[in-house]
Amino acid sequence: MLLPGFEKKHVAHDAALIARAAVEDFHAEYCAVVDGGDIERWPEFFTENCIYRVTELENATCGLPVGLVYAEGRDMLHDRAVAISRTQMFAPRSMLHFVSNVRILSADDEEIVAQSNYMLLQTLVEGATTLHQAGRLFDRFARNGNILLLKERQAVYDTAMIANDLAYPV
């Protein structure tokens, strides 16, 4: 499954290895911050004019722009992060992200485009760990030397049946 604008292009093997390592390092830091509960730092991983969308697979496949979550710009992400961290109206929980199978779709000196798989696990304080969401990440990174920031993140989850408390960043 591919989204428009996320087609695979030829990338030299050495360049793909370097780009993959950079994206994997990015995911490790991103997940550590979000899973560590420092939600207000989440927008720091994005460019000023970013796009963040969480969409169900069927909508993405049909080219429908409707998303469960949609934010344009770091300011919207900041508002969402503050709302999550300061006005939690749900049971305490911990979240754990797993990002794997990073696939470099294109890479140059300014940008890396990648596709990855993700799982988001949730553990309620008084409950078992459950699979909260699973799907694919379609990411467009701005590249400034060794520093990556997300210009675009499209999280496409696999099932139409999701928990009604999806508030945490993917």
PDB file of C-alpha atoms in Angstrom:
ATOM      1  CA  MET A   1       0.000   0.000   0.000  1.00  0.00           C
ATOM      2  CA  LEU A   2       1.394   3.361  -1.006  1.00  0.00           C
ATOM      3  CA  LEU A   3       0.103   6.869  -0.599  1.00  0.00           C
ATOM      4  CA  PRO A   4       0.420   9.368  -3.439  1.00  0.00           C
ATOM      5  CA  GLY A   5       3.747  11.164  -3.086  1.00  0.00           C
ATOM      6  CA  PHE A   6       5.319   8.200  -1.309  1.00  0.00           C
ATOM      7  CA  GLU A   7       6.409   6.172  -4.320  1.00  0.00           C
ATOM      8  CA  LYS A   8       9.687   4.228  -4.166  1.00  0.00           C
ATOM      9  CA  LYS A   9      12.531   5.853  -6.094  1.00  0.00           C
ATOM     10  CA  HIS A  10      15.997   4.536  -6.732  1.00  0.00           C
ATOM     11  CA  VAL A  11      18.361   5.311  -3.866  1.00  0.00           C
ATOM     12  CA  ALA A  12      21.986   4.203  -3.964  1.00  0.00           C
ATOM     13  CA  HIS A  13      22.649   1.427  -1.442  1.00  0.00           C
ATOM     14  CA  ASP A  14      25.118   3.460   0.672  1.00  0.00           C
ATOM     15  CA  ALA A  15      22.789   6.465   0.749  1.00  0.00           C
ATOM     16  CA  ALA A  16      19.852   4.218   1.739  1.00  0.00           C
ATOM     17  CA  LEU A  17      21.859   2.721   4.629  1.00  0.00           C
ATOM     18  CA  ILE A  18      22.780   6.160   5.942  1.00  0.00           C
ATOM     19  CA  ALA A  19      19.211   7.419   5.561  1.00  0.00           C
ATOM     20  CA  ARG A  20      17.763   4.312   7.241  1.00  0.00           C
ATOM     21  CA  ALA A  21      20.105   4.720  10.218  1.00  0.00           C
ATOM     22  CA  ALA A  22      19.100   8.377  10.543  1.00  0.00           C
ATOM     23  CA  VAL A  23      15.388   7.523  10.414  1.00  0.00           C
ATOM     24  CA  GLU A  24      15.800   4.695  12.937  1.00  0.00           C
ATOM     25  CA  ASP A  25      17.667   7.058  15.290  1.00  0.00           C
ATOM     26  CA  PHE A  26      14.866   9.590  14.867  1.00  0.00           C
ATOM     27  CA  HIS A  27      12.217   6.982  15.724  1.00  0.00           C
ATOM     28  CA  ALA A  28      14.171   5.860  18.806  1.00  0.00           C
ATOM     29  CA  GLU A  29      14.256   9.421  20.189  1.00  0.00           C
ATOM     30  CA  TYR A  30      10.688  10.220  19.166  1.00  0.00           C
ATOM     31  CA  CYS A  31       9.332   7.086  20.855  1.00  0.00           C
ATOM     32  CA  ALA A  32      11.465   7.606  23.977  1.00  0.00           C
ATOM     33  CA  VAL A  33      10.067  11.114  24.470  1.00  0.00           C
ATOM     34  CA  VAL A  34       6.430  10.241  23.728  1.00  0.00           C
ATOM     35  CA  ASP A  35       6.450   6.937  25.636  1.00  0.00           C
ATOM     36  CA  GLY A  36       8.254   8.626  28.508  1.00  0.00           C
ATOM     37  CA  GLY A  37       5.243  10.896  28.936  1.00  0.00           C
ATOM     38  CA  ASP A  38       6.946  14.129  27.846  1.00  0.00           C
ATOM     39  CA  ILE A  39       4.107  14.851  25.425  1.00  0.00           C
ATOM     40  CA  GLU A  40       4.728  18.612  25.379  1.00  0.00           C
ATOM     41  CA  ARG A  41       8.082  17.951  23.658  1.00  0.00           C
ATOM     42  CA  TRP A  42       6.334  16.003  20.871  1.00  0.00           C
ATOM     43  CA  PRO A  43       5.956  19.037  18.519  1.00  0.00           C
ATOM     44  CA  GLU A  44       9.745  19.575  18.620  1.00  0.00           C
ATOM     45  CA  PHE A  45      10.089  16.605  16.256  1.00  0.00           C
ATOM     46  CA  PHE A  46       8.225  18.466  13.481  1.00  0.00           C
ATOM     47  CA  THR A  47       8.966  21.378  11.162  1.00  0.00           C
ATOM     48  CA  GLU A  48       7.080  24.624  11.643  1.00  0.00           C
ATOM     49  CA  ASN A  49       4.767  23.976   8.659  1.00  0.00           C
ATOM     50  CA  CYS A  50       4.280  20.241   9.113  1.00  0.00           C
ATOM     51  CA  ILE A  51       1.316  18.000   8.366  1.00  0.00           C
ATOM     52  CA  TYR A  52       0.278  15.272  10.801  1.00  0.00           C
ATOM     53  CA  ARG A  53      -2.575  12.938   9.976  1.00  0.00           C
ATOM     54  CA  VAL A  54      -3.854   9.654  11.394  1.00  0.00           C
ATOM     55  CA  THR A  55      -6.104   7.902   8.862  1.00  0.00           C
ATOM     56  CA  GLU A  56      -7.842   4.545   8.544  1.00  0.00           C
ATOM     57  CA  LEU A  57      -6.515   2.228   5.815  1.00  0.00           C
ATOM     58  CA  GLU A  58      -9.707   2.189   3.754  1.00  0.00           C
ATOM     59  CA  ASN A  59      -9.824   6.001   3.586  1.00  0.00           C
ATOM     60  CA  ALA A  60      -6.165   6.169   2.599  1.00  0.00           C
ATOM     61  CA  THR A  61      -6.601   3.472  -0.059  1.00  0.00           C
ATOM     62  CA  CYS A  62      -9.577   5.322  -1.557  1.00  0.00           C
ATOM     63  CA  GLY A  63      -7.676   8.613  -1.561  1.00  0.00           C
ATOM     64  CA  LEU A  64     -10.066  10.174   0.925  1.00  0.00           C
ATOM     65  CA  PRO A  65      -8.450  12.967   2.936  1.00  0.00           C
ATOM     66  CA  VAL A  66     -10.579  12.336   6.009  1.00  0.00           C
ATOM     67  CA  GLY A  67      -8.463  11.586   9.038  1.00  0.00           C
ATOM     68  CA  LEU A  68      -9.145  10.661  12.620  1.00  0.00           C
ATOM     69  CA  VAL A  69      -6.564  13.272  13.587  1.00  0.00           C
ATOM     70  CA  TYR A  70      -5.364  16.119  11.378  1.00  0.00           C
ATOM     71  CA  ALA A  71      -2.995  18.923  12.262  1.00  0.00           C
ATOM     72  CA  GLU A  72      -1.341  21.527  10.082  1.00  0.00           C
ATOM     73  CA  GLY A  73       1.671  23.206  11.614  1.00  0.00           C
ATOM     74  CA  ARG A  74       3.622  22.864  14.821  1.00  0.00           C
ATOM     75  CA  ASP A  75       1.240  25.239  16.642  1.00  0.00           C
ATOM     76  CA  MET A  76      -1.669  22.803  16.182  1.00  0.00           C
ATOM     77  CA  LEU A  77       0.530  19.967  17.458  1.00  0.00           C
ATOM     78  CA  HIS A  78       1.501  22.089  20.444  1.00  0.00           C
ATOM     79  CA  ASP A  79      -2.169  22.731  21.271  1.00  0.00           C
ATOM     80  CA  ARG A  80      -2.871  19.000  21.029  1.00  0.00           C
ATOM     81  CA  ALA A  81       0.130  18.134  23.202  1.00  0.00           C
ATOM     82  CA  VAL A  82      -0.881  20.623  25.911  1.00  0.00           C
ATOM     83  CA  ALA A  83      -4.448  19.297  25.875  1.00  0.00           C
ATOM     84  CA  ILE A  84      -3.193  15.714  26.275  1.00  0.00           C
ATOM     85  CA  SER A  85      -0.694  16.466  29.029  1.00  0.00           C
ATOM     86  CA  ARG A  86      -2.695  18.961  31.096  1.00  0.00           C
ATOM     87  CA  THR A  87      -6.316  17.979  30.691  1.00  0.00           C
ATOM     88  CA  GLN A  88      -6.280  14.202  30.685  1.00  0.00           C
ATOM     89  CA  MET A  89      -9.842  13.063  31.198  1.00  0.00           C
ATOM     90  CA  PHE A  90      -9.162   9.356  30.996  1.00  0.00           C
ATOM     91  CA  ALA A  91      -7.695   6.580  33.127  1.00  0.00           C
ATOM     92  CA  PRO A  92      -3.917   6.679  33.712  1.00  0.00           C
ATOM     93  CA  ARG A  93      -2.024   4.542  31.227  1.00  0.00           C
ATOM     94  CA  SER A  94       1.341   3.984  29.668  1.00  0.00           C
ATOM     95  CA  MET A  95       1.925   3.823  25.952  1.00  0.00           C
ATOM     96  CA  LEU A  96       4.664   1.991  24.091  1.00  0.00           C
ATOM     97  CA  HIS A  97       5.502   2.540  20.425  1.00  0.00           C
ATOM     98  CA  PHE A  98       7.277   0.021  18.211  1.00  0.00           C
ATOM     99  CA  VAL A  99       8.494   1.199  14.801  1.00  0.00           C
ATOM    100  CA  SER A 100      10.107  -1.305  12.454  1.00  0.00           C
ATOM    101  CA  ASN A 101      10.888  -2.257   8.867  1.00  0.00           C
ATOM    102  CA  VAL A 102      12.051   1.200   7.871  1.00  0.00           C
ATOM    103  CA  ARG A 103      11.989   1.421   4.094  1.00  0.00           C
ATOM    104  CA  ILE A 104      13.686   4.381   2.412  1.00  0.00           C
ATOM    105  CA  LEU A 105      11.548   5.565  -0.488  1.00  0.00           C
ATOM    106  CA  SER A 106      13.782   8.462  -1.508  1.00  0.00           C
ATOM    107  CA  ALA A 107      16.676  10.400  -0.044  1.00  0.00           C
ATOM    108  CA  ASP A 108      18.731  13.430  -0.974  1.00  0.00           C
ATOM    109  CA  ASP A 109      20.622  16.123   0.928  1.00  0.00           C
ATOM    110  CA  GLU A 110      17.422  17.984   1.899  1.00  0.00           C
ATOM    111  CA  GLU A 111      14.822  15.258   2.423  1.00  0.00           C
ATOM    112  CA  ILE A 112      14.258  11.624   3.326  1.00  0.00           C
ATOM    113  CA  VAL A 113      10.969   9.919   2.527  1.00  0.00           C
ATOM    114  CA  ALA A 114      10.347   6.678   4.412  1.00  0.00           C
ATOM    115  CA  GLN A 115       7.707   4.082   5.143  1.00  0.00           C
ATOM    116  CA  SER A 116       7.710   2.081   8.388  1.00  0.00           C
ATOM    117  CA  ASN A 117       5.407  -0.243  10.293  1.00  0.00           C
ATOM    118  CA  TYR A 118       4.203   0.713  13.754  1.00  0.00           C
ATOM    119  CA  MET A 119       2.404  -0.746  16.742  1.00  0.00           C
ATOM    120  CA  LEU A 120       1.125   1.244  19.679  1.00  0.00           C
ATOM    121  CA  LEU A 121       0.562  -0.739  22.869  1.00  0.00           C
ATOM    122  CA  GLN A 122      -1.426   0.577  25.804  1.00  0.00           C
ATOM    123  CA  THR A 123      -1.299  -0.555  29.418  1.00  0.00           C
ATOM    124  CA  LEU A 124      -3.921   0.751  31.793  1.00  0.00           C
ATOM    125  CA  VAL A 125      -2.794   1.071  35.399  1.00  0.00           C
ATOM    126  CA  GLU A 126      -5.326  -1.546  36.450  1.00  0.00           C
ATOM    127  CA  GLY A 127      -5.447  -3.654  33.314  1.00  0.00           C
ATOM    128  CA  ALA A 128      -3.657  -5.771  30.782  1.00  0.00           C
ATOM    129  CA  THR A 129      -1.546  -4.525  27.916  1.00  0.00           C
ATOM    130  CA  THR A 130      -3.496  -4.279  24.672  1.00  0.00           C
ATOM    131  CA  LEU A 131      -2.746  -3.445  21.073  1.00  0.00           C
ATOM    132  CA  HIS A 132      -4.058   0.096  20.710  1.00  0.00           C
ATOM    133  CA  GLN A 133      -3.250   0.586  17.056  1.00  0.00           C
ATOM    134  CA  ALA A 134      -1.106  -0.851  14.246  1.00  0.00           C
ATOM    135  CA  GLY A 135      -0.336   0.347  10.768  1.00  0.00           C
ATOM    136  CA  ARG A 136       2.154   2.121   8.568  1.00  0.00           C
ATOM    137  CA  LEU A 137       3.926   5.446   8.864  1.00  0.00           C
ATOM    138  CA  PHE A 138       4.507   7.485   5.728  1.00  0.00           C
ATOM    139  CA  ASP A 139       7.070  10.097   6.720  1.00  0.00           C
ATOM    140  CA  ARG A 140       8.681  13.009   4.913  1.00  0.00           C
ATOM    141  CA  PHE A 141      11.692  14.325   6.833  1.00  0.00           C
ATOM    142  CA  ALA A 142      13.498  17.621   6.423  1.00  0.00           C
ATOM    143  CA  ARG A 143      17.180  16.853   6.609  1.00  0.00           C
ATOM    144  CA  ASN A 144      19.704  19.297   8.048  1.00  0.00           C
ATOM    145  CA  GLY A 145      22.969  17.382   8.302  1.00  0.00           C
ATOM    146  CA  ASN A 146      22.380  14.722  10.957  1.00  0.00           C
ATOM    147  CA  ILE A 147      19.186  16.348  12.238  1.00  0.00           C
ATOM    148  CA  LEU A 148      15.806  15.171  10.970  1.00  0.00           C
ATOM    149  CA  LEU A 149      12.439  16.834  11.524  1.00  0.00           C
ATOM    150  CA  LEU A 150       9.104  15.577  10.266  1.00  0.00           C
ATOM    151  CA  LYS A 151       7.627  17.695   7.476  1.00  0.00           C
ATOM    152  CA  GLU A 152       4.805  15.202   7.086  1.00  0.00           C
ATOM    153  CA  ARG A 153       3.614  12.163   9.018  1.00  0.00           C
ATOM    154  CA  GLN A 154       0.734  10.110   7.718  1.00  0.00           C
ATOM    155  CA  ALA A 155      -0.082   7.275  10.101  1.00  0.00           C
ATOM    156  CA  VAL A 156      -2.371   4.801   8.342  1.00  0.00           C
ATOM    157  CA  TYR A 157      -3.892   2.333  10.779  1.00  0.00           C
ATOM    158  CA  ASP A 158      -5.118  -1.064   9.637  1.00  0.00           C
ATOM    159  CA  THR A 159      -8.540  -1.492  11.201  1.00  0.00           C
ATOM    160  CA  ALA A 160     -11.719   0.525  11.275  1.00  0.00           C
ATOM    161  CA  MET A 161     -12.271  -0.634  14.860  1.00  0.00           C
ATOM    162  CA  ILE A 162     -10.128   1.490  17.170  1.00  0.00           C
ATOM    163  CA  ALA A 163     -10.350   2.545  20.768  1.00  0.00           C
ATOM    164  CA  ASN A 164     -12.395   5.684  21.292  1.00  0.00           C
ATOM    165  CA  ASP A 165      -9.669   7.211  23.445  1.00  0.00           C
ATOM    166  CA  LEU A 166      -7.023   7.672  20.744  1.00  0.00           C
ATOM    167  CA  ALA A 167      -5.392  10.807  22.055  1.00  0.00           C
ATOM    168  CA  TYR A 168      -1.706   9.953  22.144  1.00  0.00           C
ATOM    169  CA  PRO A 169       0.614  10.788  19.258  1.00  0.00           C
ATOM    170  CA  VAL A 170       1.452   8.052  16.778  1.00  0.00           C
TER     171      VAL A 170
END
